Amino acid sequence: MTEYGKTLLRLCLCLLCLGANCLSAEAQRLPAKFALPANPIELSRAARPKVYFEAVGRKAAIFGNESGTFESWAFPIKLFHDARISVRVDGQDNPVDFASIVERVIARPEATTLVASDQLFTIRATFFSPIDEAGSIVLLDVDTVRPLTITVSFTPDLKPMWPGGLGGQSAGWRDDLKTFVISESRRKFNGFFGCPAAAKGVATPAHQLASGALRFDIKVDPNTARQFFYPLIIAGGVNGRQPVADLYQRLSNSVAEQYQKTFNHYRRLRDEMMSVETPERSFNLAFEWAKAALDKGMVENPDLGYGLIAGWGAAGEGARPGFGWFFGGDAAINSYAMTGYGDFDSMRAAFKFLAKYQRADGKITHEISQSAGMIKWFEEYPYAFLHADTTPFYIAAVHNLYRQSGDRKLIQELWPALKKAYEFCVANDSDGDGILENSKAGLGASELGSLLNDLHQDIYLAATSLEASYAMRELAALMGDRALSNVADQKYQSASRTINELYWDQKDGRYVFALTKSGKQNPEITAWTAAPMMFGRLDPNRAGETISILSSSRISTDWGARMLSNESQAYDPIAYNNGGVWPFLTGFVACAEYEYRRPHSGYAHLRQLAQLTFDHALGYHPEILSGDYYRPLDESVPHQLFSSGMVITPFIRGLLGARVDTAPNAGEDVANRVLRLAPQLPAAWDSLRVLNYRFGASKLTFDIKRSPNSFRLEIAKGDDEMLKLQLSPALPALARITRVLVDGKPAKFTSNFSGAGTICNLETMLRRHSVIEISFRGGIEIDAPFVAAQSGDRTRALKVIEISTPASSRLVVRLEGLQGRAYAIRARGELIIESVQGGVLRGEENGWKLIEVSFPPSANLNAYQSRTVEINLK
């Protein structure tokens, strides 16, 4: 090479190094791009600008809508709201509003991504809150052919959750950290919001907040954007400014690690807790999302501790993010799902949290604001102990956790709180019927509306009282308090008589909602009658008509159960307690329907609950919906935990029929480990797999397979602990069981007909691996295909009220349908259909006999009619 060539080469290398150094200088504060790990339960669809999204961790959260407008919280402080992004392309005059070009939303438990596209650029904004940090991150992944200026504007707040308050707020720019600092006069409470690549923010008034929005700019170079994210970093805290500054810098320097840690948390939730594999992929997804939705309710409050809140939603200009407070009753309801899928640690924490704030007389708190540590919440505000049901339900829920986990140490630790709680229950049963009185102890089923009129005692409070005595009878015996166990037994017997006699309406043949102060029954038809039935506490010989009403169009819509019958004079489809559809009550109804062997309506309600996962805030369930149209009420919280949990509870307690018992035998110090399974698979399901079902220290896998003349259950567990299985699967109606094998050997069994199925009952001791095979002949099963409601729809689906077998060659199907419509139901099995009355055979499809059922027209276009179909069999 010539000397000239060498010189030219050295010059080129110098230029390359200079370019690299320039890039490093520009990008030295930015995190290198990394691929977001794939998540198998990811959901995506076209963005809907007014629909809610979230990114929630244990200590912080972002709440927003799919236009990209968002607010930020570092619990219990709202840092800012109305954060917006706009983009200016170099050489163009007008900025582009990010909200106007958002096209897709991608939801994962660990993060939400909004994809915005312009003709000159695409921005993927990924919102996440590190699982255990008091901060949040928005990753801007920019793909552009021209330089851009991204402007981020927001309205600062630094407000505690209602009803707490602060004064002296101000905001200013720290150029060394490229962030706004939102603080107050003492500098105790602080929020940081900025970007490592930000230019100087707009000037703000000294010692006060600006009257309008603050903003900062980010200059985006196309070459840099190809290699680096532009992160928006948010940090907050209540213990001085320097810890928040340190957190801000730590988050800025560990974006990839924070994302991976958060992803790993939800991967463990998915892989280590219970999961299901059904023929319905959408249901499998809904189950996983329900787990994530519940998990996002666990909050670490710096003043109050670690507990379970009730729900999330954006506060906007307000100071309460949905139901982001600690609610005792909601925790009890949600515990049946969270205990069910195996999150014992979270429920231990939630119950310990509630015990810490128990009132001196034993009453468990109804609600605690996250700002309670800043004010005299318990002394000066009336909300903490409004409800009566929270206390007995707390006892029942802790007992349920004990039975599945076998955690005696927890019972020993909580025993003083449990005993005081039960003493409160006894003290507020003034008439000795075993049930607390609303008129003495507080609210139960309803918080407002006509259901409170002249109320003495409602059936929901009666149900929780009954369960509390049932639980305390066993817990007191466990703790060696025989006298209290005897009291609880007496209260349980009294409450059982009360609920089955005083709530029984002999004239109408059903159970009523409440007893009044004037000594009468309140005959309103409500979904609350499902509460005692989900635990199997109502007389099965009397409960039939009550179940039928719950399954009927009076209560059941195509998206869930109304709280109050639409035939009541007090019914209002948008009334909070007088007509709206509550998913958690729908879950109660589904549990009750399965408990009393009405699986068709139970499954319809379960599928409706699962469908909510996809139709509104992506992955989350609303608090309440209209009683007449498929849409949430305007006041509804978009992510309500006890709504999401009802995808899980009716599946475990109902469809799978799982119950556990780790109670000690009388006089023994060893656990009598009993697993009860009573699966009622939908007729169209030929398989079901359940993984990681936790029972004590054991993890079990259930694998069910069905054929036209067999039922096979394979159970595997990873330990040698003794475990008795009581199995009662539902087989096709009128099936005759010919043989039962356990691990290839004949086994004893009994059978009985129950509603829509033949029940096979057997017991066996489980090994590490056991296979149970049930062979049968004959039988027939009915399927009513599920049709999902569309947004804005009225109720129009077929309702299966009851299926019975009054004779060995006849199946009777009671239905309700919309006037003027024809519906198809399907039947299959070894029994041959000879004739159908009330319907018409319409051929065969994939092994199913199709039966068309028509309902004549009427003047009322939205009226439902009843019809009975009799299927004569050979």
PDB file of N, CA and C in Angstrom, residues 89 92 117-122 143-146 148:
ATOM      1  N   VAL A  89     -42.075  15.786  13.391  1.00  0.00           N
ATOM      2  CA  VAL A  89     -41.075  15.344  12.423  1.00  0.00           C
ATOM      3  C   VAL A  89     -40.282  16.561  11.961  1.00  0.00           C
ATOM      4  N   GLN A  92     -41.419  19.499   9.467  1.00  0.00           N
ATOM      5  CA  GLN A  92     -42.873  19.641   9.388  1.00  0.00           C
ATOM      6  C   GLN A  92     -43.333  20.574  10.501  1.00  0.00           C
ATOM      7  N   SER A 117     -48.671   4.362  14.519  1.00  0.00           N
ATOM      8  CA  SER A 117     -48.002   4.367  13.222  1.00  0.00           C
ATOM      9  C   SER A 117     -48.380   5.596  12.415  1.00  0.00           C
ATOM     10  N   ASP A 118     -47.354   6.256  11.878  1.00  0.00           N
ATOM     11  CA  ASP A 118     -47.487   7.400  10.976  1.00  0.00           C
ATOM     12  C   ASP A 118     -46.791   7.032   9.674  1.00  0.00           C
ATOM     13  N   GLN A 119     -46.976   7.841   8.637  1.00  0.00           N
ATOM     14  CA  GLN A 119     -46.341   7.520   7.365  1.00  0.00           C
ATOM     15  C   GLN A 119     -44.817   7.634   7.410  1.00  0.00           C
ATOM     16  N   LEU A 120     -44.283   8.316   8.439  1.00  0.00           N
ATOM     17  CA  LEU A 120     -42.841   8.483   8.530  1.00  0.00           C
ATOM     18  C   LEU A 120     -42.210   7.802   9.741  1.00  0.00           C
ATOM     19  N   PHE A 121     -43.021   7.218  10.620  1.00  0.00           N
ATOM     20  CA  PHE A 121     -42.453   6.570  11.800  1.00  0.00           C
ATOM     21  C   PHE A 121     -43.471   5.627  12.437  1.00  0.00           C
ATOM     22  N   THR A 122     -42.960   4.736  13.248  1.00  0.00           N
ATOM     23  CA  THR A 122     -43.777   3.885  14.112  1.00  0.00           C
ATOM     24  C   THR A 122     -43.182   3.940  15.513  1.00  0.00           C
ATOM     25  N   ASP A 143     -39.083   3.731  15.454  1.00  0.00           N
ATOM     26  CA  ASP A 143     -38.569   3.384  14.129  1.00  0.00           C
ATOM     27  C   ASP A 143     -38.930   4.538  13.201  1.00  0.00           C
ATOM     28  N   THR A 144     -37.915   5.303  12.752  1.00  0.00           N
ATOM     29  CA  THR A 144     -38.185   6.513  11.978  1.00  0.00           C
ATOM     30  C   THR A 144     -37.144   6.692  10.883  1.00  0.00           C
ATOM     31  N   VAL A 145     -37.557   7.333   9.808  1.00  0.00           N
ATOM     32  CA  VAL A 145     -36.623   7.638   8.716  1.00  0.00           C
ATOM     33  C   VAL A 145     -36.122   9.069   8.811  1.00  0.00           C
ATOM     34  N   ARG A 146     -36.720   9.850   9.692  1.00  0.00           N
ATOM     35  CA  ARG A 146     -36.296  11.239   9.860  1.00  0.00           C
ATOM     36  C   ARG A 146     -36.122  11.551  11.346  1.00  0.00           C
ATOM     37  N   LEU A 148     -36.831  13.132  14.882  1.00  0.00           N
ATOM     38  CA  LEU A 148     -38.101  13.474  15.516  1.00  0.00           C
ATOM     39  C   LEU A 148     -37.832  14.229  16.803  1.00  0.00           C
TER      40      LEU A 148
END
